[in-house]
mmCIF file of C-alpha atoms and ligand atoms in Angstrom:
data_model
loop_
_atom_site.group_PDB
_atom_site.id
_atom_site.type_symbol
_atom_site.label_atom_id
_atom_site.label_comp_id
_atom_site.label_asym_id
_atom_site.label_seq_id
_atom_site.Cartn_x
_atom_site.Cartn_y
_atom_site.Cartn_z
ATOM 1 C CA UNK N 1 7.677 -2.328 -22.534
ATOM 2 C CA UNK N 2 7.385 -5.149 -25.024
ATOM 3 C CA UNK N 3 3.732 -5.888 -25.588
ATOM 4 C CA UNK N 4 2.483 -9.078 -23.952
ATOM 5 C CA UNK N 5 5.649 -9.864 -22.000
ATOM 6 C CA UNK N 6 5.085 -9.584 -18.241
ATOM 7 C CA UNK N 7 7.539 -7.368 -16.385
ATOM 8 C CA UNK N 8 9.187 -9.533 -13.742
ATOM 9 C CA UNK N 9 10.219 -6.525 -11.654
ATOM 10 C CA UNK N 10 6.598 -6.030 -10.649
ATOM 11 C CA UNK N 11 6.171 -9.590 -9.323
ATOM 12 C CA UNK N 12 5.816 -10.350 -5.629
ATOM 13 C CA UNK N 13 7.913 -13.223 -4.270
ATOM 14 C CA UNK N 14 4.829 -15.447 -4.240
ATOM 15 C CA UNK N 15 4.031 -14.627 -7.863
ATOM 16 C CA UNK N 16 7.637 -15.134 -8.850
ATOM 17 C CA UNK N 17 7.678 -18.511 -7.138
ATOM 18 C CA UNK N 18 4.589 -19.543 -9.086
ATOM 19 C CA UNK N 19 6.185 -18.372 -12.335
ATOM 20 C CA UNK N 20 9.441 -20.211 -11.673
ATOM 21 C CA UNK N 21 7.694 -23.435 -10.721
ATOM 22 C CA UNK N 22 5.557 -23.153 -13.866
ATOM 23 C CA UNK N 23 8.810 -23.120 -15.844
ATOM 24 C CA UNK N 24 9.741 -26.435 -14.217
ATOM 25 C CA UNK N 25 12.345 -24.922 -11.914
ATOM 26 C CA UNK N 26 12.774 -25.436 -8.163
ATOM 27 C CA UNK N 27 11.041 -22.810 -6.022
ATOM 28 C CA UNK N 28 14.236 -21.603 -4.373
ATOM 29 C CA UNK N 29 15.287 -20.045 -7.677
ATOM 30 C CA UNK N 30 12.509 -17.497 -7.170
ATOM 31 C CA UNK N 31 14.237 -16.146 -4.058
ATOM 32 C CA UNK N 32 17.468 -15.740 -5.984
ATOM 33 C CA UNK N 33 15.736 -13.928 -8.832
ATOM 34 C CA UNK N 34 13.778 -11.760 -6.412
ATOM 35 C CA UNK N 35 17.012 -10.787 -4.658
ATOM 36 C CA UNK N 36 18.671 -9.889 -7.954
ATOM 37 C CA UNK N 37 15.706 -7.784 -9.021
ATOM 38 C CA UNK N 38 14.535 -6.127 -5.839
ATOM 39 C CA UNK N 39 17.673 -5.817 -3.724
ATOM 40 C CA UNK N 40 20.389 -5.566 -6.344
ATOM 41 C CA UNK N 41 18.407 -3.837 -9.055
ATOM 42 C CA UNK N 42 19.561 -6.089 -11.894
ATOM 43 C CA UNK N 43 18.784 -4.646 -15.301
ATOM 44 C CA UNK N 44 19.104 -7.825 -17.296
ATOM 45 C CA UNK N 45 18.782 -11.566 -16.787
ATOM 46 C CA UNK N 46 22.454 -11.896 -17.792
ATOM 47 C CA UNK N 47 23.482 -10.152 -14.567
ATOM 48 C CA UNK N 48 21.978 -12.996 -12.528
ATOM 49 C CA UNK N 49 25.148 -14.993 -12.733
ATOM 50 C CA UNK N 50 24.261 -17.635 -10.156
ATOM 51 C CA UNK N 51 21.319 -18.787 -12.291
ATOM 52 C CA UNK N 52 22.004 -21.516 -14.851
ATOM 53 C CA UNK N 53 22.345 -20.124 -18.351
ATOM 54 C CA UNK N 54 19.368 -22.216 -19.513
ATOM 55 C CA UNK N 55 17.124 -20.632 -16.882
ATOM 56 C CA UNK N 56 18.233 -17.149 -17.875
ATOM 57 C CA UNK N 57 17.373 -17.977 -21.482
ATOM 58 C CA UNK N 58 14.027 -19.350 -20.426
ATOM 59 C CA UNK N 59 13.235 -16.203 -18.405
ATOM 60 C CA UNK N 60 14.177 -14.038 -21.371
ATOM 61 C CA UNK N 61 11.785 -15.961 -23.603
ATOM 62 C CA UNK N 62 8.823 -15.458 -21.289
ATOM 63 C CA UNK N 63 9.449 -12.271 -19.353
ATOM 64 C CA UNK N 64 11.043 -8.851 -19.567
ATOM 65 C CA UNK N 65 12.471 -6.248 -17.215
ATOM 66 C CA UNK N 66 10.919 -2.833 -17.678
ATOM 67 C CA UNK N 67 13.458 -0.645 -19.494
ATOM 68 C CA UNK N 68 14.225 2.646 -17.753
ATOM 69 C CA UNK N 69 17.051 4.392 -19.594
ATOM 70 C CA UNK N 70 18.462 7.694 -18.424
ATOM 71 C CA UNK N 71 17.741 10.324 -21.074
ATOM 72 C CA UNK N 72 18.867 13.392 -19.144
ATOM 73 C CA UNK N 73 20.385 14.309 -15.800
ATOM 74 C CA UNK N 74 20.721 17.740 -14.238
ATOM 75 C CA UNK N 75 22.561 18.554 -11.053
ATOM 76 C CA UNK N 76 21.640 21.610 -9.015
ATOM 77 C CA UNK N 77 24.253 23.474 -6.941
ATOM 78 C CA UNK N 78 22.384 22.363 -3.788
ATOM 79 C CA UNK N 79 23.001 18.693 -4.712
ATOM 80 C CA UNK N 80 19.519 17.912 -5.974
ATOM 81 C CA UNK N 81 19.649 15.758 -9.077
ATOM 82 C CA UNK N 82 16.865 15.501 -11.569
ATOM 83 C CA UNK N 83 16.620 12.560 -13.947
ATOM 84 C CA UNK N 84 14.629 12.070 -17.086
ATOM 85 C CA UNK N 85 14.033 8.399 -17.887
ATOM 86 C CA UNK N 86 12.864 6.879 -21.144
ATOM 87 C CA UNK N 87 10.597 3.866 -20.768
ATOM 88 C CA UNK N 88 10.233 0.911 -23.112
ATOM 89 C CA UNK N 89 7.616 2.551 -25.338
ATOM 90 C CA UNK N 90 9.466 5.864 -25.530
ATOM 91 C CA UNK N 91 7.443 7.683 -22.849
ATOM 92 C CA UNK N 92 9.545 9.866 -20.572
ATOM 93 C CA UNK N 93 9.168 10.393 -16.834
ATOM 94 C CA UNK N 94 11.077 12.313 -14.192
ATOM 95 C CA UNK N 95 12.616 11.385 -10.856
ATOM 96 C CA UNK N 96 14.381 13.657 -8.404
ATOM 97 C CA UNK N 97 17.104 12.787 -5.919
ATOM 98 C CA UNK N 98 17.283 14.976 -2.819
ATOM 99 C CA UNK N 99 19.649 14.888 0.073
ATOM 100 C CA UNK N 100 18.234 15.774 3.474
ATOM 101 C CA UNK N 101 19.728 15.596 6.941
ATOM 102 C CA UNK N 102 17.620 12.491 7.622
ATOM 103 C CA UNK N 103 18.653 10.624 4.471
ATOM 104 C CA UNK N 104 18.459 10.288 0.723
ATOM 105 C CA UNK N 105 15.044 10.773 -0.765
ATOM 106 C CA UNK N 106 13.777 9.961 -4.206
ATOM 107 C CA UNK N 107 10.707 11.502 -5.728
ATOM 108 C CA UNK N 108 9.245 9.145 -8.327
ATOM 109 C CA UNK N 109 6.671 9.492 -11.079
ATOM 110 C CA UNK N 110 3.730 7.126 -11.266
ATOM 111 C CA UNK N 111 2.152 8.205 -14.532
ATOM 112 C CA UNK N 112 3.439 9.539 -17.834
ATOM 113 C CA UNK N 113 1.647 12.876 -17.841
ATOM 114 C CA UNK N 114 -1.417 13.497 -15.713
ATOM 115 C CA UNK N 115 -5.093 14.080 -16.348
ATOM 116 C CA UNK N 116 -5.837 16.163 -13.267
ATOM 117 C CA UNK N 117 -5.147 19.447 -15.048
ATOM 118 C CA UNK N 118 -3.874 21.560 -12.128
ATOM 119 C CA UNK N 119 -3.417 25.039 -13.529
ATOM 120 C CA UNK N 120 0.066 25.593 -12.085
ATOM 121 C CA UNK N 121 1.540 22.243 -13.122
ATOM 122 C CA UNK N 122 3.746 21.411 -16.062
ATOM 123 C CA UNK N 123 2.962 17.686 -15.889
ATOM 124 C CA UNK N 124 -0.645 18.211 -16.820
ATOM 125 C CA UNK N 125 0.082 20.274 -19.909
ATOM 126 C CA UNK N 126 0.017 17.257 -22.213
ATOM 127 C CA UNK N 127 -2.671 15.281 -20.392
ATOM 128 C CA UNK N 128 -2.301 11.665 -19.317
ATOM 129 C CA UNK N 129 -0.271 9.446 -21.614
ATOM 130 C CA UNK N 130 -0.518 6.281 -19.539
ATOM 131 C CA UNK N 131 -0.152 4.703 -16.116
ATOM 132 C CA UNK N 132 3.229 3.327 -15.081
ATOM 133 C CA UNK N 133 3.444 -0.287 -13.976
ATOM 134 C CA UNK N 134 4.749 -1.086 -10.495
ATOM 135 C CA UNK N 135 7.967 -2.291 -12.147
ATOM 136 C CA UNK N 136 8.412 1.014 -13.972
ATOM 137 C CA UNK N 137 8.036 2.963 -10.730
ATOM 138 C CA UNK N 138 10.492 0.634 -8.996
ATOM 139 C CA UNK N 139 12.908 0.856 -11.911
ATOM 140 C CA UNK N 140 13.248 4.604 -11.268
ATOM 141 C CA UNK N 141 14.387 3.873 -7.692
ATOM 142 C CA UNK N 142 16.936 1.313 -8.824
ATOM 143 C CA UNK N 143 18.255 3.512 -11.626
ATOM 144 C CA UNK N 144 18.703 6.526 -9.350
ATOM 145 C CA UNK N 145 20.270 4.467 -6.566
ATOM 146 C CA UNK N 146 22.693 2.951 -9.051
ATOM 147 C CA UNK N 147 23.549 6.301 -10.613
ATOM 148 C CA UNK N 148 24.081 8.014 -7.238
ATOM 149 C CA UNK N 149 25.917 5.060 -5.691
ATOM 150 C CA UNK N 150 24.123 5.565 -2.381
ATOM 151 C CA UNK N 151 21.207 3.883 -0.599
ATOM 152 C CA UNK N 152 17.733 5.349 -0.494
ATOM 153 C CA UNK N 153 16.020 5.955 2.794
ATOM 154 C CA UNK N 154 12.786 7.722 1.822
ATOM 155 C CA UNK N 155 10.459 7.631 -1.153
ATOM 156 C CA UNK N 156 7.975 10.299 -2.082
ATOM 157 C CA UNK N 157 5.315 9.773 -4.712
ATOM 158 C CA UNK N 158 5.214 13.358 -5.772
ATOM 159 C CA UNK N 159 6.603 13.306 -9.305
ATOM 160 C CA UNK N 160 4.564 13.259 -12.461
ATOM 161 C CA UNK N 161 1.061 11.941 -12.203
ATOM 162 C CA UNK N 162 -1.562 11.421 -9.538
ATOM 163 C CA UNK N 163 -0.651 8.280 -7.545
ATOM 164 C CA UNK N 164 -4.204 7.525 -6.509
ATOM 165 C CA UNK N 165 -5.280 7.626 -10.159
ATOM 166 C CA UNK N 166 -3.004 4.590 -10.644
ATOM 167 C CA UNK N 167 -4.037 2.953 -7.404
ATOM 168 C CA UNK N 168 -3.340 -0.745 -7.986
ATOM 169 C CA UNK N 169 0.123 -0.272 -9.467
ATOM 170 C CA UNK N 170 1.119 2.248 -6.808
ATOM 171 C CA UNK N 171 0.024 -0.084 -4.013
ATOM 172 C CA UNK N 172 1.958 -2.923 -5.593
ATOM 173 C CA UNK N 173 4.994 -0.650 -5.828
ATOM 174 C CA UNK N 174 4.684 0.357 -2.159
ATOM 175 C CA UNK N 175 4.538 -3.264 -1.072
ATOM 176 C CA UNK N 176 7.522 -4.258 -3.193
ATOM 177 C CA UNK N 177 9.711 -1.299 -2.229
ATOM 178 C CA UNK N 178 9.022 -1.868 1.471
ATOM 179 C CA UNK N 179 9.677 -5.597 1.252
ATOM 180 C CA UNK N 180 12.563 -6.651 3.585
ATOM 181 C CA UNK N 181 14.123 -8.726 0.781
ATOM 182 C CA UNK N 182 14.058 -5.730 -1.558
ATOM 183 C CA UNK N 183 14.761 -2.018 -1.071
ATOM 184 C CA UNK N 184 13.470 -2.491 2.471
ATOM 185 C CA UNK N 185 12.177 1.027 2.936
ATOM 186 C CA UNK N 186 9.776 1.072 5.863
ATOM 187 C CA UNK N 187 6.286 2.176 4.959
ATOM 188 C CA UNK N 188 6.506 5.066 7.377
ATOM 189 C CA UNK N 189 9.231 6.439 5.130
ATOM 190 C CA UNK N 190 6.879 6.823 2.199
ATOM 191 C CA UNK N 191 4.933 9.959 1.411
ATOM 192 C CA UNK N 192 2.127 9.793 -1.059
ATOM 193 C CA UNK N 193 0.949 13.041 -2.532
ATOM 194 C CA UNK N 194 -2.536 13.424 -3.917
ATOM 195 C CA UNK N 195 -4.495 16.277 -5.414
ATOM 196 C CA UNK N 196 -7.510 15.070 -3.443
ATOM 197 C CA UNK N 197 -9.290 12.012 -4.872
ATOM 198 C CA UNK N 198 -11.585 11.517 -1.905
ATOM 199 C CA UNK N 199 -12.810 7.928 -2.544
ATOM 200 C CA UNK N 200 -9.259 6.688 -3.099
ATOM 201 C CA UNK N 201 -8.041 8.399 0.082
ATOM 202 C CA UNK N 202 -10.821 6.606 1.897
ATOM 203 C CA UNK N 203 -9.692 3.325 0.344
ATOM 204 C CA UNK N 204 -6.060 4.026 1.233
ATOM 205 C CA UNK N 205 -7.151 4.642 4.809
ATOM 206 C CA UNK N 206 -8.382 1.065 4.939
ATOM 207 C CA UNK N 207 -4.997 -0.324 3.845
ATOM 208 C CA UNK N 208 -3.357 0.693 7.153
ATOM 209 C CA UNK N 209 0.000 1.279 5.521
ATOM 210 C CA UNK N 210 1.404 3.877 7.897
ATOM 211 C CA UNK N 211 2.637 6.128 5.128
ATOM 212 C CA UNK N 212 2.391 9.904 5.239
ATOM 213 C CA UNK N 213 -0.523 11.284 3.305
ATOM 214 C CA UNK N 214 0.387 14.511 1.631
ATOM 215 C CA UNK N 215 -2.451 16.508 0.139
ATOM 216 C CA UNK N 216 -2.005 19.302 -2.370
ATOM 217 C CA UNK N 217 -4.354 21.897 -0.936
ATOM 218 C CA UNK N 218 -3.065 25.207 -2.325
ATOM 219 C CA UNK N 219 -6.155 27.213 -1.395
ATOM 220 C CA UNK N 220 -8.346 27.904 1.627
ATOM 221 C CA UNK N 221 -11.665 27.959 -0.228
ATOM 222 C CA UNK N 222 -13.482 26.369 -3.141
ATOM 223 C CA UNK N 223 -13.424 29.462 -5.358
ATOM 224 C CA UNK N 224 -9.623 29.672 -5.450
ATOM 225 C CA UNK N 225 -9.034 25.927 -5.318
ATOM 226 C CA UNK N 226 -11.396 25.173 -8.193
ATOM 227 C CA UNK N 227 -9.532 27.736 -10.254
ATOM 228 C CA UNK N 228 -6.197 26.096 -9.476
ATOM 229 C CA UNK N 229 -7.296 22.469 -9.344
ATOM 230 C CA UNK N 230 -10.240 21.158 -11.388
ATOM 231 C CA UNK N 231 -10.482 18.116 -9.073
ATOM 232 C CA UNK N 232 -11.976 20.473 -6.497
ATOM 233 C CA UNK N 233 -15.147 20.786 -8.574
ATOM 234 C CA UNK N 234 -15.730 17.081 -8.033
ATOM 235 C CA UNK N 235 -14.584 16.855 -4.409
ATOM 236 C CA UNK N 236 -14.729 20.242 -2.706
ATOM 237 C CA UNK N 237 -12.604 21.259 0.252
ATOM 238 C CA UNK N 238 -15.080 20.283 2.956
ATOM 239 C CA UNK N 239 -15.245 16.684 1.674
ATOM 240 C CA UNK N 240 -11.503 16.537 1.214
ATOM 241 C CA UNK N 241 -10.726 17.795 4.703
ATOM 242 C CA UNK N 242 -13.275 15.417 6.211
ATOM 243 C CA UNK N 243 -11.559 12.355 4.715
ATOM 244 C CA UNK N 244 -8.141 13.748 5.675
ATOM 245 C CA UNK N 245 -9.334 14.086 9.227
ATOM 246 C CA UNK N 246 -10.472 10.476 9.245
ATOM 247 C CA UNK N 247 -7.125 9.412 7.795
ATOM 248 C CA UNK N 248 -5.211 11.310 10.478
ATOM 249 C CA UNK N 249 -7.351 9.967 13.303
ATOM 250 C CA UNK N 250 -7.229 6.396 12.005
ATOM 251 C CA UNK N 251 -3.482 6.352 11.472
ATOM 252 C CA UNK N 252 -2.467 8.732 14.291
ATOM 253 C CA UNK N 253 -0.258 10.335 11.679
ATOM 254 C CA UNK N 254 -0.575 13.945 10.811
ATOM 255 C CA UNK N 255 -1.626 14.754 7.293
ATOM 256 C CA UNK N 256 0.725 16.994 5.420
ATOM 257 C CA UNK N 257 -0.890 19.767 3.385
ATOM 258 C CA UNK N 258 1.099 21.221 0.535
ATOM 259 C CA UNK N 259 0.406 24.870 -0.145
ATOM 260 C CA UNK N 260 2.247 26.485 -3.053
ATOM 261 C CA UNK N 261 2.069 30.233 -2.817
ATOM 262 C CA UNK N 262 1.417 32.218 -5.963
ATOM 263 C CA UNK N 263 1.520 35.963 -6.038
ATOM 264 C CA UNK N 264 -1.917 37.602 -5.800
ATOM 265 C CA UNK N 265 -3.666 34.246 -6.171
ATOM 266 C CA UNK N 266 -3.638 32.477 -2.804
ATOM 267 C CA UNK N 267 -1.047 34.311 -0.709
ATOM 268 C CA UNK N 268 -3.043 37.067 1.023
ATOM 269 C CA UNK N 269 -3.416 37.489 4.779
ATOM 270 C CA UNK N 270 -7.135 36.785 4.333
ATOM 271 C CA UNK N 271 -6.266 33.423 2.733
ATOM 272 C CA UNK N 272 -3.993 32.574 5.664
ATOM 273 C CA UNK N 273 -6.746 33.367 8.168
ATOM 274 C CA UNK N 274 -9.298 31.350 6.234
ATOM 275 C CA UNK N 275 -6.908 28.413 6.148
ATOM 276 C CA UNK N 276 -6.521 28.633 9.904
ATOM 277 C CA UNK N 277 -10.296 28.377 10.273
ATOM 278 C CA UNK N 278 -10.280 25.244 8.125
ATOM 279 C CA UNK N 279 -7.381 23.420 9.752
ATOM 280 C CA UNK N 280 -7.336 24.471 13.381
ATOM 281 C CA UNK N 281 -7.546 21.470 15.688
ATOM 282 C CA UNK N 282 -6.708 18.934 13.020
ATOM 283 C CA UNK N 283 -3.704 16.579 13.244
ATOM 284 C CA UNK N 284 -1.849 18.173 10.364
ATOM 285 C CA UNK N 285 1.081 20.148 9.138
ATOM 286 C CA UNK N 286 1.247 22.730 6.365
ATOM 287 C CA UNK N 287 4.188 22.807 3.995
ATOM 288 C CA UNK N 288 4.410 26.212 2.422
ATOM 289 C CA UNK N 289 6.205 26.210 -0.886
ATOM 290 C CA UNK N 290 7.131 29.267 -2.870
ATOM 291 C CA UNK N 291 5.266 28.197 -6.029
ATOM 292 C CA UNK N 292 7.491 27.234 -8.925
ATOM 293 C CA UNK N 293 6.659 29.566 -11.760
ATOM 294 C CA UNK N 294 5.380 27.799 -14.856
ATOM 295 C CA UNK N 295 5.768 30.429 -17.547
ATOM 296 C CA UNK N 296 3.227 28.743 -19.821
ATOM 297 C CA UNK N 297 0.547 29.212 -17.178
ATOM 298 C CA UNK N 298 1.359 32.733 -16.087
ATOM 299 C CA UNK N 299 1.811 31.975 -12.369
ATOM 300 C CA UNK N 300 4.399 33.975 -10.439
ATOM 301 C CA UNK N 301 6.150 33.017 -7.242
ATOM 302 C CA UNK N 302 5.181 34.844 -4.032
ATOM 303 C CA UNK N 303 7.872 37.022 -2.491
ATOM 304 C CA UNK N 304 9.852 35.627 0.473
ATOM 305 C CA UNK N 305 8.283 38.288 2.713
ATOM 306 C CA UNK N 306 4.786 37.168 1.726
ATOM 307 C CA UNK N 307 5.665 33.534 2.367
ATOM 308 C CA UNK N 308 7.041 34.416 5.795
ATOM 309 C CA UNK N 309 3.948 36.452 6.654
ATOM 310 C CA UNK N 310 1.707 33.567 5.582
ATOM 311 C CA UNK N 311 3.649 31.135 7.758
ATOM 312 C CA UNK N 312 3.509 33.546 10.679
ATOM 313 C CA UNK N 313 -0.267 33.928 10.408
ATOM 314 C CA UNK N 314 -0.785 30.157 10.328
ATOM 315 C CA UNK N 315 1.432 29.678 13.365
ATOM 316 C CA UNK N 316 -0.335 32.492 15.200
ATOM 317 C CA UNK N 317 -3.645 30.765 14.496
ATOM 318 C CA UNK N 318 -2.395 27.470 15.963
ATOM 319 C CA UNK N 319 -1.686 25.662 12.673
ATOM 320 C CA UNK N 320 1.733 24.089 12.435
ATOM 321 C CA UNK N 321 3.487 25.293 9.278
ATOM 322 C CA UNK N 322 6.952 25.359 7.801
ATOM 323 C CA UNK N 323 8.379 26.810 4.654
ATOM 324 C CA UNK N 324 9.883 24.080 2.565
ATOM 325 C CA UNK N 325 13.335 24.757 1.295
ATOM 326 C CA UNK N 326 13.143 25.015 -2.438
ATOM 327 C CA UNK N 327 15.477 22.409 -3.879
ATOM 328 C CA UNK N 328 16.674 22.139 -7.401
ATOM 329 C CA UNK N 329 16.365 25.746 -8.543
ATOM 330 C CA UNK N 330 17.732 26.120 -12.031
ATOM 331 C CA UNK N 331 17.259 22.486 -13.096
ATOM 332 C CA UNK N 332 13.531 22.522 -13.839
ATOM 333 C CA UNK N 333 12.954 20.575 -10.633
ATOM 334 C CA UNK N 334 9.263 21.323 -10.315
ATOM 335 C CA UNK N 335 7.098 18.410 -11.304
ATOM 336 C CA UNK N 336 6.932 17.964 -15.058
ATOM 337 C CA UNK N 337 9.257 20.819 -15.934
ATOM 338 C CA UNK N 338 12.269 18.844 -17.151
ATOM 339 C CA UNK N 339 10.115 16.611 -19.326
ATOM 340 C CA UNK N 340 8.273 19.677 -20.491
ATOM 341 C CA UNK N 341 11.360 21.587 -21.437
ATOM 342 C CA UNK N 342 12.368 18.615 -23.569
ATOM 343 C CA UNK N 343 8.939 18.180 -25.097
ATOM 344 C CA UNK N 344 8.624 21.923 -25.577
ATOM 345 C CA UNK N 345 11.268 22.083 -28.243
ATOM 346 C CA UNK N 346 9.897 19.099 -30.078
ATOM 347 C CA UNK N 347 6.148 19.223 -30.062
ATOM 348 C CA UNK N 348 4.428 22.227 -28.649
ATOM 349 C CA UNK N 349 4.295 25.946 -29.036
ATOM 350 C CA UNK N 350 2.975 28.427 -26.569
ATOM 351 C CA UNK N 351 1.672 31.751 -27.758
HETATM 352 S S1 SF4 B 1 0.010 18.823 -9.626
HETATM 353 FE FE1 SF4 B 1 0.000 16.575 -9.555
HETATM 354 S S2 SF4 B 1 -2.161 16.031 -9.781
HETATM 355 FE FE2 SF4 B 1 -1.976 18.159 -10.464
HETATM 356 S S3 SF4 B 1 -1.673 18.035 -12.697
HETATM 357 FE FE3 SF4 B 1 0.364 18.085 -11.723
HETATM 358 S S4 SF4 B 1 0.963 15.945 -11.498
HETATM 359 FE FE4 SF4 B 1 -1.253 16.004 -11.828
#
């Protein structure tokens, strides 16, 4: 983004009204601009043809629209499409389009890079570059919708970055994307995935948004989880599950636990039984994912038989679990992999 120029895409209708009035324009212009930005996904002020030319010029002098240019696009045979977008300052982020029986889902990124350092994740390899603004997260939705020519029905915050590490911008994004005058995606159609920032989950609980909380668990105990996810050293499993329980009880929505299975790391029968002990009786669901191998980290995917056995043992113990269908094989669809494969050739070497 251009330094110092506010990004109008991240403005609420109230803020936009204030900005328009401050420019000496009638308030109703704000509604028109908001519609162009949030519902129609305009990429430039020139597209807003019902605005007087002088107003468009004036907007251009004072504001900008966050650039989000497509830098790469890969289509998987199963229809999943992965996008790499270049932002105004050259940072790149990924978004994924997935088609499910219940509608079109986009997975967006909320940070360029990530500082959480999960051992199995490509996004964390380069650390955190910066937070994305609400407008930059929204711009991914508009760009993908435009490119696919179809409406969006669900949004998952599960791309690059830790959403709760960019709390204010993510909340602003959620409010804008669910706004009836904008993309109008009901808040119950959002899933927010976190690696387990306990205080922020507690704060999110107080927002009463109705979205699905998805927690990357990936281990049944602190020894394995701390090895996979450094965040566990700060907020161990017991604390994490306690706040998840409060979230589920407060919202009457089950918490979704993501569990990526890696061979000989967290996929044993003993791990499954330990997980049952942890989760039994809780309003939750476990998504088992055959872990996407990240060659740089040396993690291998569990075999389909092991995944099935793990799911069976959870079910037998009374914990609801499903194996998530792995979308996007062959297009680097795991978080951070497309960006990484591009960065890999340019900047980094792995021994
Ligand atoms: S898995 Fe998520 S939280 Fe962990 S490093 Fe990757 S992007 Fe960050």
